[in-house]
């Protein structure tokens, strides 16, 4: 186990020191009563066997305890004493098991919280370089297995404590036989180091195959319309079978290796018990009572001794899951380049200004070069241009999904990097071409991210976006469940619902990123009407391919290859006869 793995375990233990302390106390108490309930059998058997003298350390302890409570030592009171010890041990065992489970599932929850918070708060660029299936697998399967890893690590320490108590009992009965048994068991454990190395290897294979399986399932379910359109269901089913088979084989190899460890150790343990039985009778001449208790302790200790090897096997596999989580946490922190500002953003008075902005993902390949734009408050700016000209990237910079490579974006002369990101983004409403709707009610989708919105506020936003008309026609109106990604709605309806979601936030800036490019004529007209109602109270930035939606914009800029090549209003650009005029003529067949 690497230091980073220990650090992750240690971090959890520090945050749960009270629970760990209680667990250790319960385990210690359980071990003491476990030993006492078994150790008490020796004087009980000696009491039954009249040939034994009732002397020795066990009898001295019993006489002291019984005299302290004013009890006579009879066969019945000895039996009741053993029963009492057993009952207390069972109660402690139940409490101990409950705490173990609590710690395990708390650890799983903490890991999922940590990974999810790191992922959700990292920069958008991270998601361009990471497969969603890997993240799903980490948050579900690997977090659970890592929780099992902590459970195993803690239980190993607890088991060692219980074994220590057994060893004290065995040594008190026959130190010679105890030493022989320990030597044999230690040698057996060392002999299985090869199998444990294979456990680590198979554990990594299981994590990799889990990632591949989750990636495939997430990707295919996301592309289900394409799969059906291209009639490739059979091909995808065969692909899933191949990946699922690899996953099953990886889990089988890990599991069967563990079975091998158990089988070998059980065989060695059985031979050890037979050997001890022979030596104790033929060489050491132990009494039947002492031998019976010694063998009972060995039998009771055997599952705990075997579990140590099982835990070593499991932990070898779970380490791979733990490392997967550690890597995700490290990656998300590495990709977090956007530095949050401290100044709350509440309003602005004058304008948004883009000054000499350059941007590239990989230098020196510029996506934007020398962009200069001024957007007065309460006005509408439209951005047009061919695909790949940098329009959406410019909006990503305004939203601080990325930071400019050089230059600055200012609001009332203040660089947006100085603003608190959350307060700044809450002042922006975004409606994109690819609308995402949750499998929830209409009202919940409109109110997403906002608490305590009244029904009147939701309906008002729906009215402004012309969504109210189709919403009230739905079976449950605003309480209608929309299905996965809003599958029950048409494209135009989804766009109007997304616009309502943006409007209800009362944004200072409204960004429409090609929000009308795939709409029918009626939906486009309704969106245009909504924009005209909003234009007096909001600063609107609209990226559009369909020029009919932006003809009334206060200013239009045309972008090509990452630079602004034209700007003006609709009439000025038509008269100019440049790029905008060409686009207009192509769309209206002039």
XYZ file of C-alpha atoms in Angstrom:
590
model
C 0.000 0.000 0.000
C 1.397 3.377 -1.019
C 1.685 6.389 1.247
C -1.156 8.146 -0.620
C -3.447 5.191 0.182
C -2.503 5.339 3.845
C -3.042 9.100 3.790
C -6.573 8.668 2.453
C -7.361 6.075 5.126
C -5.714 8.272 7.767
C -7.720 11.305 6.695
C -10.956 9.447 7.273
C -9.780 8.018 10.594
C -8.910 11.494 11.856
C -12.408 12.712 11.019
C -13.991 9.718 12.786
C -11.699 9.249 15.764
C -14.638 8.986 18.181
C -16.242 6.123 16.240
C -12.898 4.365 15.830
C -12.215 4.704 19.563
C -15.605 3.219 20.408
C -14.994 0.364 17.986
C -11.583 -0.397 19.514
C -13.118 -0.352 23.009
C -15.923 -2.679 21.924
C -13.481 -5.019 20.214
C -11.224 -5.127 23.254
C -14.193 -5.809 25.553
C -15.521 -8.442 23.144
C -12.110 -10.134 23.018
C -11.845 -10.192 26.837
C -15.296 -11.749 27.261
C -14.660 -14.124 24.360
C -11.528 -15.335 26.104
C -13.202 -15.457 29.504
C -16.217 -17.453 28.253
C -13.947 -20.060 26.681
C -11.352 -20.040 29.461
C -14.107 -20.666 32.003
C -14.793 -24.020 30.350
C -11.514 -25.448 31.667
C -12.379 -25.196 35.387
C -15.917 -26.333 34.553
C -14.570 -29.517 32.941
C -12.127 -29.965 35.785
C -15.017 -29.624 38.270
C -16.895 -32.446 36.481
C -13.774 -34.642 36.407
C -13.353 -35.594 40.058
C -9.835 -36.886 39.354
C -8.605 -33.309 38.856
C -7.506 -31.179 41.792
C -9.383 -27.890 41.865
C -6.288 -25.736 41.841
C -4.520 -23.376 39.439
C -4.756 -19.830 38.152
C -8.246 -20.259 36.695
C -9.559 -21.590 40.021
C -7.906 -18.780 41.937
C -9.629 -16.201 39.717
C -13.001 -17.958 39.996
C -12.801 -18.250 43.776
C -12.035 -14.529 44.039
C -14.977 -13.561 41.750
C -17.506 -15.863 43.412
C -16.431 -14.876 46.916
C -16.760 -11.201 45.964
C -20.444 -11.780 45.153
C -21.006 -14.155 48.087
C -21.751 -17.146 45.839
C -21.013 -20.797 46.324
C -19.087 -22.567 43.553
C -21.316 -25.394 42.342
C -21.744 -27.008 38.964
C -24.905 -24.932 38.395
C -23.331 -21.604 39.375
C -20.321 -22.361 37.164
C -22.667 -23.085 34.236
C -24.585 -19.877 34.878
C -21.305 -17.967 35.023
C -20.280 -19.303 31.599
C -23.755 -18.441 30.263
C -23.495 -14.880 31.600
C -20.084 -14.415 30.001
C -21.489 -15.739 26.715
C -24.491 -13.365 26.793
C -22.297 -10.325 27.480
C -19.963 -11.405 24.674
C -22.895 -11.699 22.232
C -24.159 -8.239 23.122
C -20.703 -6.751 22.662
C -20.348 -8.644 19.363
C -23.614 -7.171 18.073
C -22.608 -3.631 19.050
C -19.170 -4.158 17.515
C -20.639 -5.370 14.207
C -23.076 -2.446 14.134
C -20.256 0.061 14.533
C -18.169 -1.666 11.875
C -21.001 -1.336 9.364
C -21.622 2.284 10.375
C -17.964 3.145 9.842
C -17.868 1.362 6.511
C -20.884 3.123 5.016
C -19.876 6.478 6.485
C -16.577 6.083 4.687
C -18.334 5.296 1.396
C -20.507 8.399 1.802
C -17.491 10.553 2.625
C -15.580 9.279 -0.405
C -18.534 9.926 -2.715
C -19.017 13.407 -1.257
C -15.329 14.198 -1.675
C -15.080 12.916 -5.249
C -18.364 14.504 -6.333
C -17.482 17.885 -4.809
C -14.056 17.821 -6.453
C -15.537 16.829 -9.823
C -18.446 19.255 -9.782
C -16.213 22.163 -8.758
C -13.396 21.567 -11.217
C -13.036 23.496 -14.480
C -15.183 22.640 -17.474
C -12.085 21.723 -19.457
C -11.667 18.645 -17.236
C -14.864 17.122 -18.619
C -13.557 17.525 -22.161
C -10.740 15.144 -21.239
C -12.536 12.644 -19.001
C -15.049 9.932 -19.838
C -18.321 10.202 -17.952
C -18.436 6.438 -17.422
C -15.178 6.552 -15.461
C -16.653 9.136 -13.102
C -19.892 7.168 -12.701
C -17.891 4.021 -11.928
C -15.740 5.854 -9.369
C -18.742 7.386 -7.590
C -20.614 4.073 -7.417
C -18.614 0.850 -7.586
C -15.128 2.063 -6.646
C -16.344 4.190 -3.718
C -18.213 1.176 -2.350
C -15.184 -1.085 -2.764
C -12.968 1.502 -1.098
C -15.399 1.570 1.816
C -15.004 -2.199 1.994
C -11.250 -1.632 1.973
C -11.456 0.546 5.068
C -13.789 -1.989 6.670
C -11.222 -4.715 5.971
C -8.311 -2.627 7.272
C -10.106 -1.829 10.543
C -11.389 -5.384 10.924
C -7.863 -6.749 10.436
C -6.693 -4.746 13.433
C -9.705 -5.889 15.450
C -9.129 -9.529 14.530
C -5.478 -9.267 15.571
C -6.661 -8.010 18.950
C -9.013 -10.977 19.341
C -6.283 -13.409 18.254
C -3.968 -11.859 20.869
C -6.480 -12.775 23.588
C -6.711 -16.323 22.230
C -2.921 -16.542 22.236
C -2.790 -15.582 25.921
C -5.243 -18.404 26.682
C -3.298 -20.918 24.602
C 0.001 -19.935 26.238
C -1.552 -20.360 29.685
C -2.583 -23.922 28.800
C 0.554 -25.028 26.896
C 3.230 -22.623 25.756
C 5.051 -25.419 23.882
C 2.075 -26.314 21.675
C 1.259 -22.643 21.164
C 4.723 -21.895 19.769
C 4.506 -24.882 17.400
C 1.084 -23.765 16.140
C 2.226 -20.157 15.605
C 5.291 -21.238 13.592
C 3.185 -23.425 11.311
C 0.532 -20.731 10.700
C 3.124 -17.995 10.034
C 4.941 -20.218 7.520
C 1.619 -20.978 5.808
C 0.804 -17.268 5.508
C 4.236 -16.528 4.020
C 3.761 -19.330 1.515
C 0.673 -17.562 0.132
C 2.464 -14.313 -0.756
C 2.368 -15.291 -4.454
C -1.425 -15.517 -4.399
C -1.647 -12.145 -2.651
C 0.501 -10.523 -5.356
C -1.933 -11.881 -7.931
C -4.792 -10.349 -5.926
C -3.288 -6.879 -6.469
C -2.924 -7.514 -10.207
C -6.476 -8.835 -10.577
C -7.805 -5.925 -8.493
C -6.419 -3.442 -11.049
C -7.991 -5.467 -13.878
C -11.377 -5.318 -12.142
C -11.205 -1.510 -11.828
C -10.222 -1.113 -15.500
C -12.975 -3.421 -16.699
C -15.542 -1.651 -14.495
C -14.535 1.654 -16.089
C -14.857 0.216 -19.592
C -18.280 -1.266 -18.860
C -19.653 1.941 -17.327
C -18.258 4.071 -20.166
C -19.931 1.881 -22.755
C -23.326 1.807 -21.028
C -23.417 5.585 -20.396
C -22.351 6.340 -23.969
C -24.845 3.991 -25.644
C -27.789 5.075 -23.499
C -26.947 8.713 -24.268
C -26.883 7.908 -27.986
C -29.970 5.673 -27.999
C -31.709 7.670 -30.749
C -28.668 7.309 -33.002
C -28.471 3.583 -32.255
C -32.083 3.063 -33.243
C -31.836 5.339 -36.276
C -28.866 3.369 -37.619
C -30.379 0.001 -36.583
C -27.198 -1.016 -34.748
C -28.877 -2.582 -31.688
C -27.475 -6.027 -32.482
C -23.932 -4.730 -32.945
C -24.065 -2.799 -29.675
C -25.473 -5.849 -27.866
C -22.521 -7.916 -29.109
C -20.132 -5.185 -27.991
C -21.735 -5.106 -24.538
C -21.463 -8.892 -24.316
C -17.724 -8.705 -25.047
C -17.108 -5.949 -22.471
C -19.365 -7.578 -19.854
C -17.604 -10.922 -20.387
C -14.230 -9.278 -19.831
C -15.585 -7.691 -16.673
C -16.974 -11.017 -15.438
C -13.682 -12.779 -16.190
C -11.699 -10.130 -14.298
C -13.999 -10.462 -11.273
C -13.844 -14.256 -11.560
C -10.034 -14.267 -11.551
C -9.987 -12.049 -8.487
C -12.633 -14.151 -6.738
C -11.146 -17.573 -7.558
C -7.741 -16.409 -6.360
C -9.370 -15.609 -3.023
C -11.014 -19.050 -2.982
C -7.577 -20.582 -3.548
C -6.159 -18.687 -0.580
C -9.004 -19.909 1.649
C -8.692 -23.516 0.459
C -4.938 -23.700 0.990
C -5.102 -22.102 4.416
C -7.960 -24.350 5.561
C -5.941 -27.424 4.551
C -2.874 -26.229 6.420
C -4.975 -25.348 9.467
C -6.611 -28.779 9.538
C -3.255 -30.559 9.342
C -1.971 -28.268 12.104
C -4.841 -29.226 14.413
C -4.229 -32.932 13.797
C -0.516 -32.445 14.457
C -1.239 -30.574 17.690
C -3.648 -33.311 18.777
C -0.979 -35.962 18.246
C 1.839 -34.055 19.983
C -0.310 -33.065 22.964
C -1.249 -36.702 23.675
C 1.907 -38.578 22.727
C 4.584 -36.091 23.765
C 3.248 -33.551 26.254
C 0.748 -35.834 28.058
C -1.856 -33.077 28.394
C -5.028 -33.813 30.374
C -8.240 -34.382 28.481
C -9.763 -31.213 29.966
C -6.777 -29.051 28.986
C -6.607 -30.609 25.519
C -10.358 -30.115 24.980
C -10.189 -26.418 25.847
C -6.967 -25.962 23.855
C -8.579 -27.516 20.770
C -11.764 -25.491 21.299
C -9.712 -22.296 21.364
C -7.885 -23.400 18.205
C -11.216 -24.086 16.487
C -12.612 -20.730 17.631
C -9.451 -18.928 16.553
C -9.235 -20.673 13.157
C -11.826 -18.448 11.371
C -10.127 -15.314 12.708
C -6.697 -16.546 11.625
C -8.077 -17.456 8.210
C -9.829 -14.084 7.909
C -6.444 -12.325 8.152
C -5.431 -13.931 4.849
C -8.858 -13.242 3.375
C -8.533 -9.605 4.399
C -5.060 -9.393 2.871
C -6.521 -10.714 -0.388
C -9.494 -8.325 -0.334
C -7.383 -5.340 0.645
C -5.007 -6.070 -2.255
C -7.951 -5.709 -4.620
C -9.571 -2.744 -2.887
C -6.331 -0.766 -2.987
C -6.840 -0.418 -6.767
C -10.244 1.179 -6.110
C -8.763 3.465 -3.489
C -6.038 4.558 -5.883
C -8.641 5.219 -8.568
C -10.393 7.606 -6.176
C -7.089 9.224 -5.208
C -6.252 9.793 -8.876
C -9.648 11.382 -9.575
C -9.223 13.712 -6.591
C -5.722 14.629 -7.746
C -6.821 15.186 -11.356
C -9.713 17.440 -10.445
C -7.444 19.630 -8.332
C -4.853 19.756 -11.123
C -7.465 20.870 -13.667
C -8.815 23.577 -11.369
C -7.181 26.615 -12.999
C -9.998 29.147 -12.617
C -9.236 31.259 -9.552
C -12.306 32.586 -7.792
C -12.607 36.294 -7.095
C -13.765 37.833 -3.836
C -15.947 40.707 -5.002
C -19.704 39.912 -5.026
C -21.440 40.714 -8.318
C -24.812 42.366 -7.763
C -25.414 44.758 -10.658
C -23.724 46.858 -13.295
C -24.458 50.330 -14.583
C -22.759 50.878 -17.926
C -21.379 48.146 -20.120
C -19.603 44.856 -20.712
C -16.299 45.348 -22.508
C -14.128 42.737 -24.192
C -10.638 44.250 -24.595
C -7.935 42.752 -26.816
C -8.910 39.197 -25.902
C -6.865 36.277 -27.194
C -7.624 32.665 -26.329
C -6.154 29.290 -27.141
C -6.533 25.765 -25.803
C -3.124 24.688 -27.024
C -0.664 27.478 -27.870
C 0.042 28.792 -30.406
C -3.236 27.671 -32.042
C -5.455 30.673 -31.320
C -9.230 30.199 -31.135
C -9.817 33.942 -30.600
C -7.470 36.758 -31.610
C -7.689 40.460 -30.748
C -11.410 40.589 -29.852
C -12.740 44.039 -28.919
C -16.458 44.424 -28.193
C -18.529 46.829 -26.100
C -22.033 45.822 -24.977
C -24.068 48.614 -23.327
C -26.372 47.629 -20.498
C -29.954 46.932 -21.598
C -28.991 46.397 -25.242
C -28.952 43.315 -27.454
C -25.762 42.125 -29.120
C -25.967 39.453 -31.808
C -22.991 37.354 -32.895
C -23.006 35.505 -36.214
C -20.426 33.587 -38.181
C -19.625 30.211 -39.618
C -19.170 27.129 -37.427
C -15.839 27.171 -35.619
C -15.445 30.935 -35.823
C -15.220 31.248 -32.005
C -18.720 32.496 -31.111
C -19.490 29.958 -28.386
C -15.935 30.137 -27.055
C -16.387 33.866 -26.497
C -19.492 33.135 -24.402
C -17.581 30.468 -22.451
C -15.032 33.145 -21.571
C -17.769 35.508 -20.416
C -19.174 32.753 -18.186
C -15.630 32.039 -16.941
C -15.749 28.417 -18.014
C -12.268 29.344 -19.236
C -10.062 32.367 -18.636
C -8.715 34.545 -21.428
C -5.146 33.809 -22.551
C -4.505 37.538 -22.804
C -6.565 40.721 -22.670
C -9.528 41.134 -20.337
C -13.308 41.110 -20.027
C -14.567 44.045 -17.964
C -17.907 45.001 -16.469
C -18.050 48.687 -15.547
C -14.276 48.658 -15.753
C -13.836 45.738 -13.324
C -12.202 42.545 -14.608
C -14.664 39.645 -14.232
C -11.835 37.641 -12.607
C -12.314 39.821 -9.535
C -15.926 38.757 -9.062
C -17.055 35.783 -6.988
C -17.833 33.163 -9.636
C -21.087 31.918 -8.111
C -22.608 35.377 -7.627
C -21.472 36.340 -11.129
C -22.897 33.253 -12.846
C -26.174 33.574 -10.945
C -26.647 36.913 -12.686
C -26.419 35.231 -16.109
C -29.145 33.237 -17.811
C -28.034 30.781 -20.498
C -30.172 29.092 -23.130
C -28.287 26.831 -25.510
C -29.219 24.801 -28.546
C -28.801 21.528 -26.673
C -31.302 21.948 -23.829
C -30.951 19.670 -20.832
C -34.074 18.893 -18.851
C -34.221 16.671 -15.789
C -36.541 13.704 -15.435
C -38.668 15.749 -13.058
C -41.731 17.974 -13.114
C -42.102 21.021 -15.344
C -42.112 23.290 -12.279
C -38.944 21.690 -10.864
C -37.144 22.154 -14.189
C -38.071 25.841 -14.388
C -37.114 26.442 -10.746
C -33.868 24.434 -10.919
C -31.250 25.828 -8.523
C -33.642 28.258 -6.836
C -35.358 27.711 -3.494
C -38.691 29.026 -2.316
C -39.967 30.132 -5.716
C -43.700 30.729 -5.680
C -46.027 29.148 -8.199
C -46.840 32.655 -9.468
C -43.166 33.362 -10.244
C -42.825 30.102 -12.177
C -45.992 30.775 -14.178
C -44.894 34.357 -14.887
C -41.598 33.151 -16.365
C -43.459 30.527 -18.410
C -45.798 33.194 -19.753
C -42.933 35.446 -20.838
C -41.268 32.521 -22.679
C -44.602 31.441 -24.225
C -44.309 28.076 -22.484
C -47.451 28.405 -20.335
C -49.769 27.583 -23.244
C -48.375 24.103 -23.867
C -47.684 23.421 -20.161
C -51.339 23.734 -19.141
C -52.214 21.285 -21.918
C -49.989 18.598 -20.380
C -51.673 15.818 -18.335
C -50.541 17.134 -14.938
C -49.797 20.702 -16.085
C -46.804 22.046 -14.082
C -46.561 18.751 -12.164
C -46.059 16.672 -15.314
C -42.927 14.484 -15.244
C -40.971 15.239 -18.437
C -39.034 11.992 -18.823
C -35.308 11.603 -19.404
C -33.866 14.812 -20.920
C -37.439 16.079 -21.505
C -38.188 13.390 -24.084
C -41.940 14.025 -23.825
C -41.586 17.546 -25.265
C -40.864 18.793 -28.764
C -37.688 20.716 -29.556
C -39.514 24.050 -29.535
C -41.195 23.278 -26.231
C -37.868 22.349 -24.638
C -36.359 25.632 -25.840
C -39.210 27.682 -24.396
C -38.950 25.801 -21.103
C -35.187 26.493 -21.009
C -35.902 30.161 -21.658
C -38.394 30.189 -18.766
C -35.731 28.616 -16.549
C -33.339 31.429 -17.470
C -35.957 34.172 -17.076
C -37.152 33.077 -13.616
C -33.630 33.760 -12.286
C -34.095 37.433 -13.256
C -30.648 37.558 -14.878
C -28.852 40.806 -15.618
C -27.322 39.165 -18.701
C -29.135 36.688 -20.932
C -27.098 34.535 -23.334
C -28.791 32.682 -26.177
C -26.279 30.279 -27.726
C -27.887 29.256 -31.045
C -31.071 28.671 -29.087
C -33.327 29.001 -32.143
C -31.265 27.210 -34.788
C -33.395 24.041 -34.791
C -36.825 25.554 -34.155
C -39.862 25.505 -36.388
C -41.271 28.801 -37.655
C -43.953 29.048 -34.942
C -41.496 28.363 -32.110
C -39.046 30.850 -33.589
C -41.744 33.532 -33.712
C -42.637 32.911 -30.082
C -38.992 33.121 -29.005
C -38.608 36.384 -30.941
C -41.642 37.780 -29.159
C -40.159 36.763 -25.802
C -36.865 38.485 -26.649
C -38.640 41.714 -27.526
C -40.291 41.688 -24.074
C -36.978 41.073 -22.355
C -34.775 43.478 -24.289
C -35.684 46.556 -22.269
C -34.743 45.018 -18.906
C -31.924 42.656 -19.787
C -28.607 42.781 -21.572
C -28.955 40.099 -24.238
C -26.197 38.348 -26.156
C -27.521 36.116 -28.912
C -25.448 33.742 -31.029
C -27.471 32.841 -34.078
C -27.297 31.093 -37.404
C -30.870 32.054 -38.255
C -30.606 35.750 -38.933
C -34.342 36.342 -38.732
C -34.118 36.132 -34.926
C -31.550 38.935 -34.614
C -32.596 41.528 -37.202
C -33.704 43.895 -34.432
C -30.501 43.566 -32.378
C -28.871 46.855 -31.364
C -25.526 45.626 -32.656
C -24.426 42.643 -34.725
C -20.843 41.408 -34.975
C -19.614 38.906 -37.531
C -16.797 36.519 -36.595
C -14.572 34.451 -38.861
C -11.598 32.312 -37.798
C -11.549 33.777 -34.305
C -11.583 37.484 -35.255
C -14.317 40.120 -35.620
C -14.597 40.997 -39.301
C -17.727 43.174 -39.274
C -19.982 45.021 -36.852
C -23.049 47.253 -37.061
C -26.819 46.932 -37.030
C -28.793 44.838 -39.515
C -29.380 47.648 -41.996
C -25.763 48.864 -41.914
C -24.379 45.386 -42.550
C -26.807 44.665 -45.392
C -25.797 47.886 -47.088
C -22.126 47.113 -46.557
C -22.473 43.956 -48.647
C -19.900 41.914 -46.703
C -20.051 38.615 -44.821
C -23.340 39.346 -43.074
C -25.016 40.336 -46.308
C -23.811 37.106 -47.917
C -25.239 35.023 -45.072
C -28.516 36.923 -45.286
C -28.815 36.398 -49.041
C -28.107 32.670 -48.687
C -30.769 32.193 -46.030
C -33.430 34.202 -47.823
C -32.513 32.980 -51.323
C -31.713 36.433 -52.680
